[in-house]
Amino acid sequence: MPTSQLNIQAQSGKQYIYSFAGGSADGDASMKNLLGGKGANLAEMANIGLPVPPGFTISTEVCTYLYDKGKSYPEGLFDKDIPEALKKVETELGKRFGDPDDPLLLSVRSGARASMPGMMDTILNLGLNEKTVEGLAEKSGNPRFAWDCYRRFIQMYGDVVLGLRPADSKHIDPFEEILEKWKNALGVRLDTELDAGDLREIVNAYKAAIREHTGKPFPEDPHEQLRGAIGAVFESWNNERAIVYRKLNHIPGYWGTACNVQAMVFGNMGEASGTGVAFTRDAASGENVFYGEYLMNAQGEDVVAGTRTPLKIARLEKENPDIYRQLDDIRTRLEQHYRDMMDIEFTIENGKLFMLQCRVGKRTGLAAIRIAYDMCMEGLIDEKEALRRIEPEQLNQLLRPVFDLGEKQAAIDRGRLLATGLNAGPGAATGNFYFTAAAAEDARNRGEQVILVRIETSPEDIKGMSLAEGILTERGGMTSHAALVARQMGKVCVAGCGSLQIDYKKGELRIEGKDIVLKEGDALSLDGATGEVIAGEIRTRNSEVIAVLADETLAPEDAPVWKIFDQFMRWSDKYRTLQVRANADQPDQAELAVRLGGEGIGLCRTEHMFFGGDRIDAMREMILADDATGRRLALEKLLPYQREDFYGLFRAMGSRPVTIRLLDPPLHEFLPQENSEIEELAGKIGKPFGEVKKRIENLHEFNPMLGLRGCRLGIIHPEIPAMQVRAIIEAACCIKKDGHDIVPEIMVPLVSTVRELEITSEIIHKIARRVMAEQETGVQYLVGTMIEVPRAAITSDEIAKAADFFSYGTNDLTQMGLGMSRDDSGQFLPAYHNYDIFDRNPFESIDIDGIGRLLKLSAKEGREVKKNLKLGICGEHGGDPASIEFCYKIGLNYVSCSPFRIPVAKLAAARCALM
Ligand code: ADP
Ligand code: MG
Ligand code: MG
């Protein structure tokens, strides 16, 4: 047998289709990679006996096959596998696809591994044509319903499969236009007011539009329809908005989507039918209440589209207690089964409930934390699982500012409260509002904080949403696109604010019943916790957690969120092995770091200490001095300041370790550039203007970042580190006399060869010994280096011999390792991102394959020479969860980050230890 034939056989032997029906399924929830999230959970729900309309999932492998093999499907898919699976559905329901008397209708739904809300396409009511629509009308006894289904089907099919959907939100969908025209002509407002005859006319108009656009009639053959819809679902994986969404969410293109083909159930059969979406708990606050929205006599996306304002699930309890009980029971069963908060989609057909989707629900950071905490207390999950449940970044939302309540009240008292919408995404946002994503982006590039205001958002707006501080919509509920996406991005969102009157064309925002006109670009404030929309800017203040930690004016008992936060910090401390320090230069920052749980200072940048008050004058005098004696004189003036700074820092830190970096930046950064300032300085240090100006010009370097800086400064001018070391050791002696034991860690910057470190160490030891003798006290101290030059990283075995510790200065290491200036990278990194050159900005998240490799090698070789070499990281990356995971894996002792990142870093560290 020829090999090509063998291959075909092997391929057709592979399972591409997975059926599900009430009580059993081929797949289950663990098979997301193959079935997509939607397919896997439909199977799981069927397996646990929930009422799921029968159907089958065509696996993601078909999607990847399609893209790999240049638009061809696996052998036998359409002539054998799909018909077989369809047969099962027909048997289960006792209906036939295409049967003119009693047609089985299908939905064709996309569904990737990770949920991508609204990014890809779904087609409902597939299988309708001129004949079957009559059968459906007859069988249901409801012609209006049948024609409504047909109308919707043609619209979805026309948009998605036949390409009539406009490419951007600036153009109106041709079908919407036809529908509006008819409604206006008939003088009705809602779709539900159209009768069967109207709908039949609209269907004809739709079909005419399709013929005009494609040159072909609308396909009548249900099988042709099915093939077209399946193809369109697979193709939607690579539509533009799906690609943008994947980029933003780091979802790889090779995953592909699955395609679910499922029997239709009908929520638009009349007032005993309906459709809805719900969360098993409140997705904004995390509270343990059933939260959702529904609409009677509606289908599909009606609830989330925002065209009709949906009703709250609590209302269903009153209007239809029986359905509500079924739903509430499913809510409990799902939570018990999945042990998580779930997001569900359901449809009621003539009083009977069907489940159409479930997935782990997206939530705000606050909700994530509260739900994990509550579920742990309810015994559904243990504390380790609670830690795994929250993304470190989500903790940030608890630390984010809220409005200054006094200022907000004052604004309201002055009549600035414009409207109140739904509190869809908590937090406080203030900024200038814009109506389009593009205008928001431009304003953002001008440095403005922006609020995106839209009638409703659609996936095209995600870029603008991601740049905005807050999002405000006129239409749509708690489960609208705007609300879902905002919560996921951690943005402030007020949705469904019906009294807004948005005029995109004029760029004006009016409020119903109010005599106010706002212009695009005006300031607006959103309170995402209450849904209030307020004109003008409002100052923000510390969140509850920060208020407890930093101010201590709020008692912990009055701070329920703080209590949960605190518990998570305790759990993190219990499991993590990586220590977390802070980058801090001043005593107040150090205090904040300690309150936020910092276990030391990983980087104190001493240059910041030379700017305040008249210190800068002494510093400038030192730099401009003619000789070492002059420098020493000026340094003597600086010494008491430095000693006091270190003393304050040590005191704030108790006995926690403090790493102090010796002076690092090039000297020109301390010098004035303007003539008037130079003149003033000349007066102060008693030198002629011309001479000072000339000295400053002489100090000019072609590339100051690579010039006389770092350890080179101390080698050329040893009196600088000498003064700094004296200040450090004197301060440590004082602290010791106060009864604390501090072990300062003196860090030499920008070392590239071991000799540089040896020379600097000699200076350090000489001065330290001298000071201790003077003070008649002994203090312990360590001498180490920052590893930030590639040469240092690759000669770490040498350098380790002269160092007690290494601290990875990954900002410079990234700059030098990539040969890329951080400050200039804004010009090209966005383009780089589009080319997939870096997955994440290498200055935010460690470039694991390159710079990470330097770190790994350095850590390994350093430890081989010195087993107890202390290793840490003090670059920006120290607060980034992905980088923290990397640091954990290569065995660092600690990460150091800005004080506000400490909680995030601790949680990230705990999660590494639990992996
Ligand atoms: P998305 O991924 O955008 O949520 P879905 O595939 O879930 O898209 O489909 C959108 C909506 O279409 C669902 O919420 C549901 O209301 C409706 N729908 C999908 N399948 C069916 C079905 N078999 N019967 C009735 N309605 C359906
Ligand atoms: Mg859905
Ligand atoms: Mg550096």
Short mmCIF file of N, CA, C and O in Angstrom, two decimals, residues 79 148 249 306 316 472 490 507 521-522 576 617 622 816 820 881 887 898:
data_model
loop_
_atom_site.label_atom_id
_atom_site.label_comp_id
_atom_site.label_asym_id
_atom_site.label_seq_id
_atom_site.Cartn_x
_atom_site.Cartn_y
_atom_site.Cartn_z
N ASP A 79 -17.99 14.46 5.35
CA ASP A 79 -18.87 13.44 4.79
C ASP A 79 -19.06 12.24 5.71
O ASP A 79 -19.92 11.42 5.47
N ASP A 148 -38.94 35.30 13.55
CA ASP A 148 -37.93 36.02 14.34
C ASP A 148 -36.61 35.23 14.30
O ASP A 148 -35.53 35.80 14.12
N ASN A 249 -3.68 39.70 25.87
CA ASN A 249 -3.82 38.70 26.94
C ASN A 249 -2.80 37.57 26.86
O ASN A 249 -2.96 36.55 27.53
N GLY A 306 -27.13 44.87 25.17
CA GLY A 306 -27.49 46.16 25.73
C GLY A 306 -28.58 46.87 24.95
O GLY A 306 -28.86 48.03 25.20
N LEU A 316 -36.46 37.46 38.96
CA LEU A 316 -36.94 36.16 38.49
C LEU A 316 -37.53 35.36 39.64
O LEU A 316 -38.48 34.60 39.46
N LEU A 472 -17.05 54.37 30.75
CA LEU A 472 -18.44 54.72 31.05
C LEU A 472 -19.28 54.37 29.84
O LEU A 472 -18.95 54.76 28.72
N GLY A 490 -9.05 45.22 35.27
CA GLY A 490 -8.91 45.94 36.54
C GLY A 490 -9.19 47.42 36.38
O GLY A 490 -8.63 48.25 37.09
N GLY A 507 -19.44 65.42 19.34
CA GLY A 507 -18.49 65.32 20.44
C GLY A 507 -19.06 65.89 21.72
O GLY A 507 -18.33 66.49 22.51
N GLY A 521 -13.03 65.82 25.93
CA GLY A 521 -11.82 66.44 26.47
C GLY A 521 -12.06 67.07 27.83
O GLY A 521 -11.10 67.38 28.54
N ASP A 522 -13.34 67.26 28.22
CA ASP A 522 -13.62 67.78 29.56
C ASP A 522 -13.32 66.72 30.61
O ASP A 522 -13.32 65.53 30.33
N ARG A 576 5.85 31.04 51.48
CA ARG A 576 6.91 31.47 50.56
C ARG A 576 8.29 31.25 51.19
O ARG A 576 8.43 31.28 52.42
N ASP A 617 24.43 71.93 47.24
CA ASP A 617 25.54 72.89 47.10
C ASP A 617 26.87 72.25 47.48
O ASP A 617 27.86 72.38 46.77
N MET A 622 31.91 69.75 45.91
CA MET A 622 32.79 68.59 45.87
C MET A 622 33.16 68.25 44.42
O MET A 622 34.32 68.04 44.10
N MET A 816 22.23 46.99 28.99
CA MET A 816 23.54 46.67 28.41
C MET A 816 23.51 45.33 27.70
O MET A 816 24.18 45.15 26.69
N MET A 820 20.17 48.28 24.50
CA MET A 820 18.91 49.00 24.23
C MET A 820 18.65 49.95 25.39
O MET A 820 18.57 49.50 26.53
N PRO A 881 5.49 39.59 38.79
CA PRO A 881 5.27 38.19 39.15
C PRO A 881 6.02 37.18 38.27
O PRO A 881 6.60 36.22 38.80
N CYS A 887 13.19 34.28 39.43
CA CYS A 887 14.16 34.45 40.52
C CYS A 887 14.08 33.28 41.50
O CYS A 887 15.09 32.80 42.01
N SER A 898 9.49 48.20 44.74
CA SER A 898 9.02 49.42 45.38
C SER A 898 8.05 49.05 46.50
O SER A 898 7.39 48.01 46.42
#
